[in-house]
Amino acid sequence: MIESIRLDGDGNRVWNVNAWVGRGYNNGKPVSMKLPMRDKIATNVGMLIVHSNKEMAHLNTVLPGLYRDYSNKPLI
């Protein structure tokens, strides 16, 4: 289960994505894992959707009208 997500960027591009997962802990702190991502993700268009299961998490950009995924909740 993903507890939190941090996006590092300048408002136009994201260059670092980290997620903290709750299924494993290291000295009382949630385990940090880097999410695979494409370079230069625009943060001011579309939605961010996290696809997660027991082993992996993926961050994708979703542009309005181009792609919809009803199986995941959007992070706004």
mmCIF file of the C-alpha atoms, coordinates in Angstrom:
data_MODEL
# 
_entry.id   MODEL 
# 
loop_
_atom_site.group_PDB 
_atom_site.id 
_atom_site.type_symbol 
_atom_site.label_atom_id 
_atom_site.label_alt_id 
_atom_site.label_comp_id 
_atom_site.label_asym_id 
_atom_site.label_entity_id 
_atom_site.label_seq_id 
_atom_site.pdbx_PDB_ins_code 
_atom_site.Cartn_x 
_atom_site.Cartn_y 
_atom_site.Cartn_z 
_atom_site.occupancy 
_atom_site.B_iso_or_equiv 
_atom_site.pdbx_formal_charge 
_atom_site.auth_seq_id 
_atom_site.auth_comp_id 
_atom_site.auth_asym_id 
_atom_site.auth_atom_id 
_atom_site.pdbx_PDB_model_num 
ATOM 1  C CA . MET A 1 1  ? 0.000   0.000  0.000   1.00 0.00 ? 1  MET A CA 1 
ATOM 2  C CA . ILE A 1 2  ? 1.350   3.394  -0.974  1.00 0.00 ? 2  ILE A CA 1 
ATOM 3  C CA . GLU A 1 3  ? 1.204   5.827  1.912   1.00 0.00 ? 3  GLU A CA 1 
ATOM 4  C CA . SER A 1 4  ? 2.502   8.961  0.237   1.00 0.00 ? 4  SER A CA 1 
ATOM 5  C CA . ILE A 1 5  ? 4.075   10.223 -2.971  1.00 0.00 ? 5  ILE A CA 1 
ATOM 6  C CA . ARG A 1 6  ? 6.536   13.077 -3.413  1.00 0.00 ? 6  ARG A CA 1 
ATOM 7  C CA . LEU A 1 7  ? 7.131   14.797 -6.743  1.00 0.00 ? 7  LEU A CA 1 
ATOM 8  C CA . ASP A 1 8  ? 10.265  16.911 -7.082  1.00 0.00 ? 8  ASP A CA 1 
ATOM 9  C CA . GLY A 1 9  ? 10.103  19.483 -9.855  1.00 0.00 ? 9  GLY A CA 1 
ATOM 10 C CA . ASP A 1 10 ? 9.813   23.117 -10.836 1.00 0.00 ? 10 ASP A CA 1 
ATOM 11 C CA . GLY A 1 11 ? 6.096   23.219 -11.718 1.00 0.00 ? 11 GLY A CA 1 
ATOM 12 C CA . ASN A 1 12 ? 6.669   22.370 -15.364 1.00 0.00 ? 12 ASN A CA 1 
ATOM 13 C CA . ARG A 1 13 ? 8.806   19.260 -15.144 1.00 0.00 ? 13 ARG A CA 1 
ATOM 14 C CA . VAL A 1 14 ? 9.139   16.451 -12.634 1.00 0.00 ? 14 VAL A CA 1 
ATOM 15 C CA . TRP A 1 15 ? 12.574  14.924 -12.290 1.00 0.00 ? 15 TRP A CA 1 
ATOM 16 C CA . ASN A 1 16 ? 12.170  12.784 -9.199  1.00 0.00 ? 16 ASN A CA 1 
ATOM 17 C CA . VAL A 1 17 ? 9.284   10.649 -7.968  1.00 0.00 ? 17 VAL A CA 1 
ATOM 18 C CA . ASN A 1 18 ? 9.337   8.814  -4.652  1.00 0.00 ? 18 ASN A CA 1 
ATOM 19 C CA . ALA A 1 19 ? 6.706   6.713  -2.936  1.00 0.00 ? 19 ALA A CA 1 
ATOM 20 C CA . TRP A 1 20 ? 6.554   5.469  0.614   1.00 0.00 ? 20 TRP A CA 1 
ATOM 21 C CA . VAL A 1 21 ? 5.055   2.027  0.968   1.00 0.00 ? 21 VAL A CA 1 
ATOM 22 C CA . GLY A 1 22 ? 3.538   0.682  4.145   1.00 0.00 ? 22 GLY A CA 1 
ATOM 23 C CA . ARG A 1 23 ? 4.182   -3.017 3.662   1.00 0.00 ? 23 ARG A CA 1 
ATOM 24 C CA . GLY A 1 24 ? 7.808   -2.777 4.826   1.00 0.00 ? 24 GLY A CA 1 
ATOM 25 C CA . TYR A 1 25 ? 9.548   -0.617 7.391   1.00 0.00 ? 25 TYR A CA 1 
ATOM 26 C CA . ASN A 1 26 ? 13.175  0.222  8.048   1.00 0.00 ? 26 ASN A CA 1 
ATOM 27 C CA . ASN A 1 27 ? 13.962  1.300  11.615  1.00 0.00 ? 27 ASN A CA 1 
ATOM 28 C CA . GLY A 1 28 ? 10.383  2.456  12.099  1.00 0.00 ? 28 GLY A CA 1 
ATOM 29 C CA . LYS A 1 29 ? 10.311  4.508  8.882   1.00 0.00 ? 29 LYS A CA 1 
ATOM 30 C CA . PRO A 1 30 ? 8.335   3.639  5.757   1.00 0.00 ? 30 PRO A CA 1 
ATOM 31 C CA . VAL A 1 31 ? 10.403  2.225  2.925   1.00 0.00 ? 31 VAL A CA 1 
ATOM 32 C CA . SER A 1 32 ? 11.048  4.733  0.147   1.00 0.00 ? 32 SER A CA 1 
ATOM 33 C CA . MET A 1 33 ? 10.909  3.467  -3.412  1.00 0.00 ? 33 MET A CA 1 
ATOM 34 C CA . LYS A 1 34 ? 11.523  5.293  -6.657  1.00 0.00 ? 34 LYS A CA 1 
ATOM 35 C CA . LEU A 1 35 ? 8.779   5.051  -9.220  1.00 0.00 ? 35 LEU A CA 1 
ATOM 36 C CA . PRO A 1 36 ? 9.675   4.531  -12.877 1.00 0.00 ? 36 PRO A CA 1 
ATOM 37 C CA . MET A 1 37 ? 8.864   7.605  -14.907 1.00 0.00 ? 37 MET A CA 1 
ATOM 38 C CA . ARG A 1 38 ? 9.378   9.251  -18.243 1.00 0.00 ? 38 ARG A CA 1 
ATOM 39 C CA . ASP A 1 39 ? 11.529  12.339 -18.465 1.00 0.00 ? 39 ASP A CA 1 
ATOM 40 C CA . LYS A 1 40 ? 9.934   15.783 -18.447 1.00 0.00 ? 40 LYS A CA 1 
ATOM 41 C CA . ILE A 1 41 ? 6.461   14.948 -17.191 1.00 0.00 ? 41 ILE A CA 1 
ATOM 42 C CA . ALA A 1 42 ? 4.287   18.051 -17.347 1.00 0.00 ? 42 ALA A CA 1 
ATOM 43 C CA . THR A 1 43 ? 2.653   18.671 -13.985 1.00 0.00 ? 43 THR A CA 1 
ATOM 44 C CA . ASN A 1 44 ? 0.184   21.325 -15.122 1.00 0.00 ? 44 ASN A CA 1 
ATOM 45 C CA . VAL A 1 45 ? -1.757  19.145 -17.575 1.00 0.00 ? 45 VAL A CA 1 
ATOM 46 C CA . GLY A 1 46 ? -3.749  15.996 -17.124 1.00 0.00 ? 46 GLY A CA 1 
ATOM 47 C CA . MET A 1 47 ? -3.863  13.832 -14.035 1.00 0.00 ? 47 MET A CA 1 
ATOM 48 C CA . LEU A 1 48 ? -1.426  11.618 -12.210 1.00 0.00 ? 48 LEU A CA 1 
ATOM 49 C CA . ILE A 1 49 ? -2.599  8.068  -11.685 1.00 0.00 ? 49 ILE A CA 1 
ATOM 50 C CA . VAL A 1 50 ? -0.751  5.529  -9.605  1.00 0.00 ? 50 VAL A CA 1 
ATOM 51 C CA . HIS A 1 51 ? -1.102  1.884  -10.568 1.00 0.00 ? 51 HIS A CA 1 
ATOM 52 C CA . SER A 1 52 ? -0.105  -0.229 -7.607  1.00 0.00 ? 52 SER A CA 1 
ATOM 53 C CA . ASN A 1 53 ? -0.113  -3.845 -6.572  1.00 0.00 ? 53 ASN A CA 1 
ATOM 54 C CA . LYS A 1 54 ? 1.863   -5.910 -4.099  1.00 0.00 ? 54 LYS A CA 1 
ATOM 55 C CA . GLU A 1 55 ? 5.175   -5.573 -5.904  1.00 0.00 ? 55 GLU A CA 1 
ATOM 56 C CA . MET A 1 56 ? 5.289   -2.438 -8.034  1.00 0.00 ? 56 MET A CA 1 
ATOM 57 C CA . ALA A 1 57 ? 3.934   1.016  -8.612  1.00 0.00 ? 57 ALA A CA 1 
ATOM 58 C CA . HIS A 1 58 ? 3.854   3.037  -11.807 1.00 0.00 ? 58 HIS A CA 1 
ATOM 59 C CA . LEU A 1 59 ? 3.303   6.724  -12.331 1.00 0.00 ? 59 LEU A CA 1 
ATOM 60 C CA . ASN A 1 60 ? 1.632   7.762  -15.566 1.00 0.00 ? 60 ASN A CA 1 
ATOM 61 C CA . THR A 1 61 ? 0.468   11.044 -16.974 1.00 0.00 ? 61 THR A CA 1 
ATOM 62 C CA . VAL A 1 62 ? -3.074  11.060 -18.270 1.00 0.00 ? 62 VAL A CA 1 
ATOM 63 C CA . LEU A 1 63 ? -4.114  13.776 -20.675 1.00 0.00 ? 63 LEU A CA 1 
ATOM 64 C CA . PRO A 1 64 ? -7.806  14.669 -20.631 1.00 0.00 ? 64 PRO A CA 1 
ATOM 65 C CA . GLY A 1 65 ? -9.713  13.073 -23.496 1.00 0.00 ? 65 GLY A CA 1 
ATOM 66 C CA . LEU A 1 66 ? -6.848  10.836 -24.554 1.00 0.00 ? 66 LEU A CA 1 
ATOM 67 C CA . TYR A 1 67 ? -6.905  8.115  -21.937 1.00 0.00 ? 67 TYR A CA 1 
ATOM 68 C CA . ARG A 1 68 ? -9.149  7.118  -19.049 1.00 0.00 ? 68 ARG A CA 1 
ATOM 69 C CA . ASP A 1 69 ? -8.548  4.460  -16.472 1.00 0.00 ? 69 ASP A CA 1 
ATOM 70 C CA . TYR A 1 70 ? -11.590 3.672  -14.364 1.00 0.00 ? 70 TYR A CA 1 
ATOM 71 C CA . SER A 1 71 ? -9.819  1.081  -12.248 1.00 0.00 ? 71 SER A CA 1 
ATOM 72 C CA . ASN A 1 72 ? -7.665  3.598  -10.385 1.00 0.00 ? 72 ASN A CA 1 
ATOM 73 C CA . LYS A 1 73 ? -8.438  6.746  -8.460  1.00 0.00 ? 73 LYS A CA 1 
ATOM 74 C CA . PRO A 1 74 ? -6.777  9.914  -9.797  1.00 0.00 ? 74 PRO A CA 1 
ATOM 75 C CA . LEU A 1 75 ? -4.469  11.896 -7.545  1.00 0.00 ? 75 LEU A CA 1 
ATOM 76 C CA . ILE A 1 76 ? -5.372  15.567 -7.907  1.00 0.00 ? 76 ILE A CA 1 
# 
